[in-house]
């Protein structure tokens, strides 16, 4: 697939730095704020469960048809907030119906501004997060879902691609604007089909900009798995976030684009991909 080219958006450049094998590359904004972790609000649409893996237990949130194909939905760097819940609800309502599960990778913490989100992501155990994802996939398979996909956004998008490499039980992946570090997972070794979505104006350099998207496409081609890489002209990072709160937050971060047509196209592609590979 040929990716369209675009000039790089230079306002509010995001720097990426090397990391240890247990982490992907952190996203750094030149914004400072007092760090204060908030607790996650509950949502009556979701059933709260607990999942065991190794010697730890973590919370997860489930919505959708009981015996439908499962999809693990991975958070942005903010944590399990209103936006990732919006995505999971949307997924559960797509035809022919899915069972969506959000694992709480931050263990109940949510960042409400950039500094908080940065702090939480910088302190994430990435390899432990992969274990959480694998336990979530296996929970869905043990509870009525014959096949299970993984999707994620920003930080979650990178982890979704990593799951295609590192979690053999995963049947399909859809990743939004995020690529894992080579230390965490090399997409050349992906085993589950991957569909990936990027904004043309995304300036998370090396993580989700056009250069990162092209590099991902080359690695997926080398893997031999089915794959698609889609670029959305005129869209910046996190373009799928369409709630009033999400739109306001994006604008405060220098991303004023609003393109509902692109969002609906991405959801259509998502549904087709997951339906194709998760049909039971």
PDB file of C-alpha atoms in Angstrom:
ATOM      1  CA  UNK A   1       0.000   0.000   0.000  1.00  0.00           C
ATOM      2  CA  UNK A   2       1.382   3.408  -0.975  1.00  0.00           C
ATOM      3  CA  UNK A   3       1.370   5.961   1.819  1.00  0.00           C
ATOM      4  CA  UNK A   4       0.664   9.588   0.998  1.00  0.00           C
ATOM      5  CA  UNK A   5       3.297  12.187   1.819  1.00  0.00           C
ATOM      6  CA  UNK A   6       2.852  15.398   3.778  1.00  0.00           C
ATOM      7  CA  UNK A   7       4.930  18.141   5.308  1.00  0.00           C
ATOM      8  CA  UNK A   8       5.570  17.619   8.997  1.00  0.00           C
ATOM      9  CA  UNK A   9       3.550  19.702  11.406  1.00  0.00           C
ATOM     10  CA  UNK A  10       6.111  21.652  13.401  1.00  0.00           C
ATOM     11  CA  UNK A  11       4.040  23.218  16.152  1.00  0.00           C
ATOM     12  CA  UNK A  12       4.556  21.385  19.426  1.00  0.00           C
ATOM     13  CA  UNK A  13       7.129  18.818  18.314  1.00  0.00           C
ATOM     14  CA  UNK A  14       7.188  15.613  20.346  1.00  0.00           C
ATOM     15  CA  UNK A  15      10.540  14.049  21.162  1.00  0.00           C
ATOM     16  CA  UNK A  16      11.146  10.315  21.463  1.00  0.00           C
ATOM     17  CA  UNK A  17      14.082   8.907  23.348  1.00  0.00           C
ATOM     18  CA  UNK A  18      15.606   5.407  23.650  1.00  0.00           C
ATOM     19  CA  UNK A  19      14.413   3.201  26.453  1.00  0.00           C
ATOM     20  CA  UNK A  20      15.113   0.013  28.298  1.00  0.00           C
ATOM     21  CA  UNK A  21      13.841  -3.287  26.848  1.00  0.00           C
ATOM     22  CA  UNK A  22      10.846  -3.187  29.192  1.00  0.00           C
ATOM     23  CA  UNK A  23       9.558   0.071  27.747  1.00  0.00           C
ATOM     24  CA  UNK A  24       8.751   1.570  24.421  1.00  0.00           C
ATOM     25  CA  UNK A  25       9.904   5.095  23.602  1.00  0.00           C
ATOM     26  CA  UNK A  26       8.240   7.720  25.783  1.00  0.00           C
ATOM     27  CA  UNK A  27       6.392  10.674  24.259  1.00  0.00           C
ATOM     28  CA  UNK A  28       7.628  13.957  25.683  1.00  0.00           C
ATOM     29  CA  UNK A  29       5.723  17.244  25.556  1.00  0.00           C
ATOM     30  CA  UNK A  30       7.339  20.536  26.452  1.00  0.00           C
ATOM     31  CA  UNK A  31       4.554  21.175  28.955  1.00  0.00           C
ATOM     32  CA  UNK A  32       4.925  21.162  32.708  1.00  0.00           C
ATOM     33  CA  UNK A  33       2.223  20.604  35.260  1.00  0.00           C
ATOM     34  CA  UNK A  34       1.928  19.470  38.862  1.00  0.00           C
ATOM     35  CA  UNK A  35       1.589  15.681  38.881  1.00  0.00           C
ATOM     36  CA  UNK A  36      -1.489  14.399  40.649  1.00  0.00           C
ATOM     37  CA  UNK A  37      -3.006  11.000  39.907  1.00  0.00           C
ATOM     38  CA  UNK A  38      -6.799  10.745  39.799  1.00  0.00           C
ATOM     39  CA  UNK A  39      -8.889   7.649  40.295  1.00  0.00           C
ATOM     40  CA  UNK A  40     -10.909   6.253  37.424  1.00  0.00           C
ATOM     41  CA  UNK A  41     -14.634   6.966  37.342  1.00  0.00           C
ATOM     42  CA  UNK A  42     -17.036   4.043  37.087  1.00  0.00           C
ATOM     43  CA  UNK A  43     -19.363   3.478  34.133  1.00  0.00           C
ATOM     44  CA  UNK A  44     -22.599   1.548  34.417  1.00  0.00           C
ATOM     45  CA  UNK A  45     -22.332   0.248  30.842  1.00  0.00           C
ATOM     46  CA  UNK A  46     -19.407  -1.963  31.824  1.00  0.00           C
ATOM     47  CA  UNK A  47     -19.090  -5.052  33.960  1.00  0.00           C
ATOM     48  CA  UNK A  48     -16.032  -4.839  36.180  1.00  0.00           C
ATOM     49  CA  UNK A  49     -14.072  -8.063  36.498  1.00  0.00           C
ATOM     50  CA  UNK A  50     -10.710  -9.130  37.872  1.00  0.00           C
ATOM     51  CA  UNK A  51      -8.159 -11.094  35.890  1.00  0.00           C
ATOM     52  CA  UNK A  52      -5.306 -13.114  37.380  1.00  0.00           C
ATOM     53  CA  UNK A  53      -1.896 -13.424  35.770  1.00  0.00           C
ATOM     54  CA  UNK A  54       1.266 -14.698  37.439  1.00  0.00           C
ATOM     55  CA  UNK A  55       1.188 -13.357  41.000  1.00  0.00           C
ATOM     56  CA  UNK A  56      -0.916 -10.263  40.348  1.00  0.00           C
ATOM     57  CA  UNK A  57      -4.562  -9.400  39.748  1.00  0.00           C
ATOM     58  CA  UNK A  58      -5.850  -6.463  37.728  1.00  0.00           C
ATOM     59  CA  UNK A  59      -9.218  -4.909  36.995  1.00  0.00           C
ATOM     60  CA  UNK A  60     -10.817  -5.037  33.547  1.00  0.00           C
ATOM     61  CA  UNK A  61     -14.055  -3.676  32.104  1.00  0.00           C
ATOM     62  CA  UNK A  62     -16.267  -5.712  29.775  1.00  0.00           C
ATOM     63  CA  UNK A  63     -19.148  -4.717  27.514  1.00  0.00           C
ATOM     64  CA  UNK A  64     -20.934  -6.494  24.656  1.00  0.00           C
ATOM     65  CA  UNK A  65     -22.564  -9.749  23.633  1.00  0.00           C
ATOM     66  CA  UNK A  66     -21.618 -12.710  25.801  1.00  0.00           C
ATOM     67  CA  UNK A  67     -20.520 -15.192  23.139  1.00  0.00           C
ATOM     68  CA  UNK A  68     -19.389 -12.723  20.490  1.00  0.00           C
ATOM     69  CA  UNK A  69     -15.836 -12.474  19.148  1.00  0.00           C
ATOM     70  CA  UNK A  70     -13.674 -10.699  21.723  1.00  0.00           C
ATOM     71  CA  UNK A  71     -11.597  -7.569  21.332  1.00  0.00           C
ATOM     72  CA  UNK A  72      -9.131  -6.328  23.935  1.00  0.00           C
ATOM     73  CA  UNK A  73      -9.186  -2.507  23.877  1.00  0.00           C
ATOM     74  CA  UNK A  74      -5.970  -0.808  25.024  1.00  0.00           C
ATOM     75  CA  UNK A  75      -5.810   2.636  26.565  1.00  0.00           C
ATOM     76  CA  UNK A  76      -4.002   5.763  25.463  1.00  0.00           C
ATOM     77  CA  UNK A  77      -1.330   7.173  27.771  1.00  0.00           C
ATOM     78  CA  UNK A  78      -4.119   8.859  29.779  1.00  0.00           C
ATOM     79  CA  UNK A  79      -5.282   5.556  31.266  1.00  0.00           C
ATOM     80  CA  UNK A  80      -8.767   4.022  31.338  1.00  0.00           C
ATOM     81  CA  UNK A  81     -10.695   7.256  30.936  1.00  0.00           C
ATOM     82  CA  UNK A  82     -13.893   8.367  29.183  1.00  0.00           C
ATOM     83  CA  UNK A  83     -12.354   8.197  25.711  1.00  0.00           C
ATOM     84  CA  UNK A  84     -11.161   4.586  25.814  1.00  0.00           C
ATOM     85  CA  UNK A  85     -14.556   3.638  27.261  1.00  0.00           C
ATOM     86  CA  UNK A  86     -16.222   5.445  24.359  1.00  0.00           C
ATOM     87  CA  UNK A  87     -14.145   3.376  21.940  1.00  0.00           C
ATOM     88  CA  UNK A  88     -14.967   0.107  23.703  1.00  0.00           C
ATOM     89  CA  UNK A  89     -18.705   0.925  23.701  1.00  0.00           C
ATOM     90  CA  UNK A  90     -18.534   1.744  19.990  1.00  0.00           C
ATOM     91  CA  UNK A  91     -16.739  -1.536  19.267  1.00  0.00           C
ATOM     92  CA  UNK A  92     -19.314  -3.556  21.209  1.00  0.00           C
ATOM     93  CA  UNK A  93     -22.074  -2.036  19.061  1.00  0.00           C
ATOM     94  CA  UNK A  94     -20.493  -2.642  15.663  1.00  0.00           C
ATOM     95  CA  UNK A  95     -22.044  -5.317  13.481  1.00  0.00           C
ATOM     96  CA  UNK A  96     -22.068  -8.273  13.831  1.00  0.00           C
ATOM     97  CA  UNK A  97     -21.392  -7.587  17.528  1.00  0.00           C
ATOM     98  CA  UNK A  98     -18.239  -7.834  19.639  1.00  0.00           C
ATOM     99  CA  UNK A  99     -17.380  -8.343  23.280  1.00  0.00           C
ATOM    100  CA  UNK A 100     -14.946  -5.587  24.290  1.00  0.00           C
ATOM    101  CA  UNK A 101     -12.610  -5.810  27.277  1.00  0.00           C
ATOM    102  CA  UNK A 102     -10.460  -2.963  28.630  1.00  0.00           C
ATOM    103  CA  UNK A 103      -7.599  -4.111  30.906  1.00  0.00           C
ATOM    104  CA  UNK A 104      -6.544  -1.458  33.410  1.00  0.00           C
ATOM    105  CA  UNK A 105      -2.825  -1.287  32.682  1.00  0.00           C
ATOM    106  CA  UNK A 106      -2.343   1.611  35.140  1.00  0.00           C
ATOM    107  CA  UNK A 107      -4.113  -0.160  38.009  1.00  0.00           C
ATOM    108  CA  UNK A 108      -6.785   2.476  38.568  1.00  0.00           C
ATOM    109  CA  UNK A 109      -4.743   5.618  37.888  1.00  0.00           C
ATOM    110  CA  UNK A 110      -5.719   8.176  35.247  1.00  0.00           C
ATOM    111  CA  UNK A 111      -3.796  11.222  34.040  1.00  0.00           C
ATOM    112  CA  UNK A 112      -5.936  14.302  33.459  1.00  0.00           C
ATOM    113  CA  UNK A 113      -3.198  16.417  31.880  1.00  0.00           C
ATOM    114  CA  UNK A 114      -0.125  15.795  29.752  1.00  0.00           C
ATOM    115  CA  UNK A 115       2.346  15.766  32.650  1.00  0.00           C
ATOM    116  CA  UNK A 116       0.325  13.154  34.517  1.00  0.00           C
ATOM    117  CA  UNK A 117      -0.058  10.984  31.417  1.00  0.00           C
ATOM    118  CA  UNK A 118       3.671  11.253  30.706  1.00  0.00           C
ATOM    119  CA  UNK A 119       4.497  10.219  34.264  1.00  0.00           C
ATOM    120  CA  UNK A 120       2.168   7.228  34.161  1.00  0.00           C
ATOM    121  CA  UNK A 121       3.449   5.974  30.810  1.00  0.00           C
ATOM    122  CA  UNK A 122       7.090   6.504  31.752  1.00  0.00           C
ATOM    123  CA  UNK A 123       6.527   4.246  34.764  1.00  0.00           C
ATOM    124  CA  UNK A 124       4.619   1.529  32.923  1.00  0.00           C
ATOM    125  CA  UNK A 125       6.129  -1.960  32.963  1.00  0.00           C
ATOM    126  CA  UNK A 126       5.731  -2.639  29.239  1.00  0.00           C
ATOM    127  CA  UNK A 127       6.537  -6.318  29.372  1.00  0.00           C
ATOM    128  CA  UNK A 128       4.133  -6.628  32.290  1.00  0.00           C
ATOM    129  CA  UNK A 129       1.516  -4.841  30.173  1.00  0.00           C
ATOM    130  CA  UNK A 130       1.993  -7.455  27.456  1.00  0.00           C
ATOM    131  CA  UNK A 131       1.331 -10.116  30.088  1.00  0.00           C
ATOM    132  CA  UNK A 132      -1.853  -8.266  31.091  1.00  0.00           C
ATOM    133  CA  UNK A 133      -2.956  -8.256  27.453  1.00  0.00           C
ATOM    134  CA  UNK A 134      -2.275 -11.957  27.053  1.00  0.00           C
ATOM    135  CA  UNK A 135      -4.243 -12.726  30.216  1.00  0.00           C
ATOM    136  CA  UNK A 136      -7.103 -10.576  28.871  1.00  0.00           C
ATOM    137  CA  UNK A 137      -7.099 -12.415  25.545  1.00  0.00           C
ATOM    138  CA  UNK A 138      -7.176 -15.752  27.328  1.00  0.00           C
ATOM    139  CA  UNK A 139      -9.960 -14.586  29.668  1.00  0.00           C
ATOM    140  CA  UNK A 140     -12.130 -13.743  26.657  1.00  0.00           C
ATOM    141  CA  UNK A 141     -11.375 -17.109  25.059  1.00  0.00           C
ATOM    142  CA  UNK A 142     -12.299 -18.866  28.290  1.00  0.00           C
ATOM    143  CA  UNK A 143     -15.547 -16.898  28.521  1.00  0.00           C
ATOM    144  CA  UNK A 144     -17.332 -17.414  25.241  1.00  0.00           C
ATOM    145  CA  UNK A 145     -15.142 -15.800  22.557  1.00  0.00           C
ATOM    146  CA  UNK A 146     -13.691 -18.348  20.169  1.00  0.00           C
ATOM    147  CA  UNK A 147     -11.482 -15.738  18.525  1.00  0.00           C
ATOM    148  CA  UNK A 148     -10.017 -12.560  20.015  1.00  0.00           C
ATOM    149  CA  UNK A 149      -8.471  -9.452  18.519  1.00  0.00           C
ATOM    150  CA  UNK A 150      -6.525  -6.593  20.077  1.00  0.00           C
ATOM    151  CA  UNK A 151      -6.867  -2.895  19.336  1.00  0.00           C
ATOM    152  CA  UNK A 152      -5.350   0.183  20.916  1.00  0.00           C
ATOM    153  CA  UNK A 153      -4.764   3.893  20.587  1.00  0.00           C
ATOM    154  CA  UNK A 154      -1.473   5.808  20.909  1.00  0.00           C
ATOM    155  CA  UNK A 155       0.376   3.886  23.655  1.00  0.00           C
ATOM    156  CA  UNK A 156      -2.252   1.169  23.253  1.00  0.00           C
ATOM    157  CA  UNK A 157      -1.662   1.099  19.494  1.00  0.00           C
ATOM    158  CA  UNK A 158       1.999   0.317  20.053  1.00  0.00           C
ATOM    159  CA  UNK A 159       1.044  -2.420  22.511  1.00  0.00           C
ATOM    160  CA  UNK A 160      -1.519  -3.820  20.060  1.00  0.00           C
ATOM    161  CA  UNK A 161       1.186  -4.273  17.413  1.00  0.00           C
ATOM    162  CA  UNK A 162       3.480  -5.778  20.052  1.00  0.00           C
ATOM    163  CA  UNK A 163       0.737  -8.281  20.880  1.00  0.00           C
ATOM    164  CA  UNK A 164       0.781  -9.480  17.266  1.00  0.00           C
ATOM    165  CA  UNK A 165       4.436 -10.348  17.774  1.00  0.00           C
ATOM    166  CA  UNK A 166       4.458 -11.587  21.361  1.00  0.00           C
ATOM    167  CA  UNK A 167       1.050 -13.161  22.081  1.00  0.00           C
ATOM    168  CA  UNK A 168       0.324 -16.291  20.031  1.00  0.00           C
ATOM    169  CA  UNK A 169      -3.342 -16.424  21.106  1.00  0.00           C
ATOM    170  CA  UNK A 170      -4.151 -13.136  19.297  1.00  0.00           C
ATOM    171  CA  UNK A 171      -6.137 -13.617  16.078  1.00  0.00           C
ATOM    172  CA  UNK A 172      -6.097 -10.065  14.653  1.00  0.00           C
ATOM    173  CA  UNK A 173      -4.862  -6.569  15.489  1.00  0.00           C
ATOM    174  CA  UNK A 174      -5.996  -3.034  14.645  1.00  0.00           C
ATOM    175  CA  UNK A 175      -3.607  -0.324  15.851  1.00  0.00           C
ATOM    176  CA  UNK A 176      -4.211   3.413  15.909  1.00  0.00           C
ATOM    177  CA  UNK A 177      -1.246   5.828  15.735  1.00  0.00           C
ATOM    178  CA  UNK A 178       1.406   3.930  17.668  1.00  0.00           C
ATOM    179  CA  UNK A 179       4.419   1.720  16.856  1.00  0.00           C
ATOM    180  CA  UNK A 180       6.353  -0.271  19.485  1.00  0.00           C
ATOM    181  CA  UNK A 181      10.056   0.222  20.051  1.00  0.00           C
ATOM    182  CA  UNK A 182      12.308  -2.428  18.558  1.00  0.00           C
ATOM    183  CA  UNK A 183      13.311  -3.352  22.116  1.00  0.00           C
ATOM    184  CA  UNK A 184       9.756  -4.328  22.935  1.00  0.00           C
ATOM    185  CA  UNK A 185       8.691  -6.007  19.680  1.00  0.00           C
ATOM    186  CA  UNK A 186       9.830  -6.115  16.044  1.00  0.00           C
ATOM    187  CA  UNK A 187       6.834  -6.026  13.659  1.00  0.00           C
ATOM    188  CA  UNK A 188       8.891  -8.065  11.192  1.00  0.00           C
ATOM    189  CA  UNK A 189       8.037 -10.980  13.478  1.00  0.00           C
ATOM    190  CA  UNK A 190       4.284 -10.286  13.603  1.00  0.00           C
ATOM    191  CA  UNK A 191       2.148 -13.430  13.510  1.00  0.00           C
ATOM    192  CA  UNK A 192      -1.434 -12.066  13.631  1.00  0.00           C
ATOM    193  CA  UNK A 193      -2.881  -9.902  10.821  1.00  0.00           C
ATOM    194  CA  UNK A 194      -2.342  -6.172  11.459  1.00  0.00           C
ATOM    195  CA  UNK A 195      -4.303  -3.150  10.272  1.00  0.00           C
ATOM    196  CA  UNK A 196      -2.806   0.227  11.260  1.00  0.00           C
ATOM    197  CA  UNK A 197      -4.128   3.799  11.091  1.00  0.00           C
ATOM    198  CA  UNK A 198      -2.138   7.049  11.142  1.00  0.00           C
ATOM    199  CA  UNK A 199      -2.863  10.749  10.708  1.00  0.00           C
ATOM    200  CA  UNK A 200      -0.991  12.514   7.919  1.00  0.00           C
ATOM    201  CA  UNK A 201      -0.134  15.438  10.215  1.00  0.00           C
ATOM    202  CA  UNK A 202       0.845  13.332  13.237  1.00  0.00           C
ATOM    203  CA  UNK A 203       4.116  14.736  14.627  1.00  0.00           C
ATOM    204  CA  UNK A 204       4.966  12.155  17.278  1.00  0.00           C
ATOM    205  CA  UNK A 205       8.344  11.706  15.626  1.00  0.00           C
ATOM    206  CA  UNK A 206       9.455   8.078  15.381  1.00  0.00           C
ATOM    207  CA  UNK A 207       6.315   6.822  17.110  1.00  0.00           C
ATOM    208  CA  UNK A 208       3.346   7.607  14.869  1.00  0.00           C
ATOM    209  CA  UNK A 209       4.422  10.147  12.243  1.00  0.00           C
ATOM    210  CA  UNK A 210       4.609   9.319   8.531  1.00  0.00           C
ATOM    211  CA  UNK A 211       8.178   8.031   8.827  1.00  0.00           C
ATOM    212  CA  UNK A 212       7.116   5.606  11.556  1.00  0.00           C
ATOM    213  CA  UNK A 213       4.105   4.530   9.488  1.00  0.00           C
ATOM    214  CA  UNK A 214       6.241   3.810   6.430  1.00  0.00           C
ATOM    215  CA  UNK A 215       8.791   1.891   8.498  1.00  0.00           C
ATOM    216  CA  UNK A 216       5.975  -0.172  10.020  1.00  0.00           C
ATOM    217  CA  UNK A 217       4.583  -0.942   6.568  1.00  0.00           C
ATOM    218  CA  UNK A 218       7.966  -2.244   5.399  1.00  0.00           C
ATOM    219  CA  UNK A 219       8.279  -4.474   8.446  1.00  0.00           C
ATOM    220  CA  UNK A 220       4.758  -5.832   8.091  1.00  0.00           C
ATOM    221  CA  UNK A 221       5.430  -6.581   4.422  1.00  0.00           C
ATOM    222  CA  UNK A 222       8.524  -8.536   5.471  1.00  0.00           C
ATOM    223  CA  UNK A 223       6.538 -10.480   8.080  1.00  0.00           C
ATOM    224  CA  UNK A 224       4.355 -12.132   5.421  1.00  0.00           C
ATOM    225  CA  UNK A 225       1.126 -11.651   7.388  1.00  0.00           C
ATOM    226  CA  UNK A 226      -1.990  -9.934   5.980  1.00  0.00           C
ATOM    227  CA  UNK A 227      -1.694  -6.212   6.710  1.00  0.00           C
ATOM    228  CA  UNK A 228      -3.056  -2.785   5.854  1.00  0.00           C
ATOM    229  CA  UNK A 229      -1.587   0.645   6.642  1.00  0.00           C
ATOM    230  CA  UNK A 230      -3.939   3.600   6.222  1.00  0.00           C
ATOM    231  CA  UNK A 231      -3.035   7.299   6.242  1.00  0.00           C
ATOM    232  CA  UNK A 232      -5.702   9.963   6.827  1.00  0.00           C
ATOM    233  CA  UNK A 233      -4.912  13.275   5.050  1.00  0.00           C
ATOM    234  CA  UNK A 234      -5.279  16.414   7.136  1.00  0.00           C
ATOM    235  CA  UNK A 235      -5.536  14.503  10.429  1.00  0.00           C
ATOM    236  CA  UNK A 236      -3.185  14.707  13.382  1.00  0.00           C
ATOM    237  CA  UNK A 237      -2.562  12.353  16.302  1.00  0.00           C
ATOM    238  CA  UNK A 238      -5.528  10.874  18.204  1.00  0.00           C
ATOM    239  CA  UNK A 239      -7.990  11.852  15.470  1.00  0.00           C
ATOM    240  CA  UNK A 240     -10.390   9.087  16.584  1.00  0.00           C
ATOM    241  CA  UNK A 241     -11.204  10.961  19.816  1.00  0.00           C
ATOM    242  CA  UNK A 242     -14.497  12.680  19.028  1.00  0.00           C
ATOM    243  CA  UNK A 243     -16.199  13.255  22.382  1.00  0.00           C
ATOM    244  CA  UNK A 244     -16.580  16.939  23.349  1.00  0.00           C
ATOM    245  CA  UNK A 245     -14.024  16.419  26.120  1.00  0.00           C
ATOM    246  CA  UNK A 246     -11.638  14.641  23.774  1.00  0.00           C
ATOM    247  CA  UNK A 247     -11.942  17.330  21.110  1.00  0.00           C
ATOM    248  CA  UNK A 248     -11.238  20.041  23.685  1.00  0.00           C
ATOM    249  CA  UNK A 249      -8.240  18.142  25.003  1.00  0.00           C
ATOM    250  CA  UNK A 250      -6.802  17.677  21.508  1.00  0.00           C
ATOM    251  CA  UNK A 251      -7.218  21.381  20.760  1.00  0.00           C
ATOM    252  CA  UNK A 252      -5.413  22.276  23.987  1.00  0.00           C
ATOM    253  CA  UNK A 253      -2.513  20.131  22.735  1.00  0.00           C
ATOM    254  CA  UNK A 254      -2.308  21.864  19.359  1.00  0.00           C
ATOM    255  CA  UNK A 255      -4.402  19.390  17.346  1.00  0.00           C
ATOM    256  CA  UNK A 256      -7.498  21.295  16.152  1.00  0.00           C
ATOM    257  CA  UNK A 257      -8.440  19.020  13.222  1.00  0.00           C
ATOM    258  CA  UNK A 258     -11.957  17.597  13.200  1.00  0.00           C
ATOM    259  CA  UNK A 259     -12.723  15.067  10.469  1.00  0.00           C
ATOM    260  CA  UNK A 260     -15.749  12.907  11.172  1.00  0.00           C
ATOM    261  CA  UNK A 261     -15.573  11.422   7.665  1.00  0.00           C
ATOM    262  CA  UNK A 262     -12.096  10.037   8.394  1.00  0.00           C
ATOM    263  CA  UNK A 263     -13.271   8.683  11.743  1.00  0.00           C
ATOM    264  CA  UNK A 264     -16.204   6.851  10.155  1.00  0.00           C
ATOM    265  CA  UNK A 265     -13.941   5.473   7.419  1.00  0.00           C
ATOM    266  CA  UNK A 266     -11.518   4.187  10.053  1.00  0.00           C
ATOM    267  CA  UNK A 267     -14.346   2.529  11.990  1.00  0.00           C
ATOM    268  CA  UNK A 268     -15.602   0.915   8.780  1.00  0.00           C
ATOM    269  CA  UNK A 269     -12.149  -0.469   8.060  1.00  0.00           C
ATOM    270  CA  UNK A 270     -11.839  -1.622  11.668  1.00  0.00           C
ATOM    271  CA  UNK A 271     -15.151  -3.484  11.508  1.00  0.00           C
ATOM    272  CA  UNK A 272     -14.288  -5.157   8.196  1.00  0.00           C
ATOM    273  CA  UNK A 273     -10.883  -6.276   9.454  1.00  0.00           C
ATOM    274  CA  UNK A 274     -12.068  -7.675  12.754  1.00  0.00           C
ATOM    275  CA  UNK A 275     -15.110  -9.319  11.161  1.00  0.00           C
ATOM    276  CA  UNK A 276     -12.886 -10.961   8.568  1.00  0.00           C
ATOM    277  CA  UNK A 277     -10.401 -12.457  10.993  1.00  0.00           C
ATOM    278  CA  UNK A 278     -12.586 -13.035  14.057  1.00  0.00           C
ATOM    279  CA  UNK A 279     -15.580 -14.691  12.374  1.00  0.00           C
ATOM    280  CA  UNK A 280     -16.558 -17.700  14.473  1.00  0.00           C
TER     281      UNK A 280
END
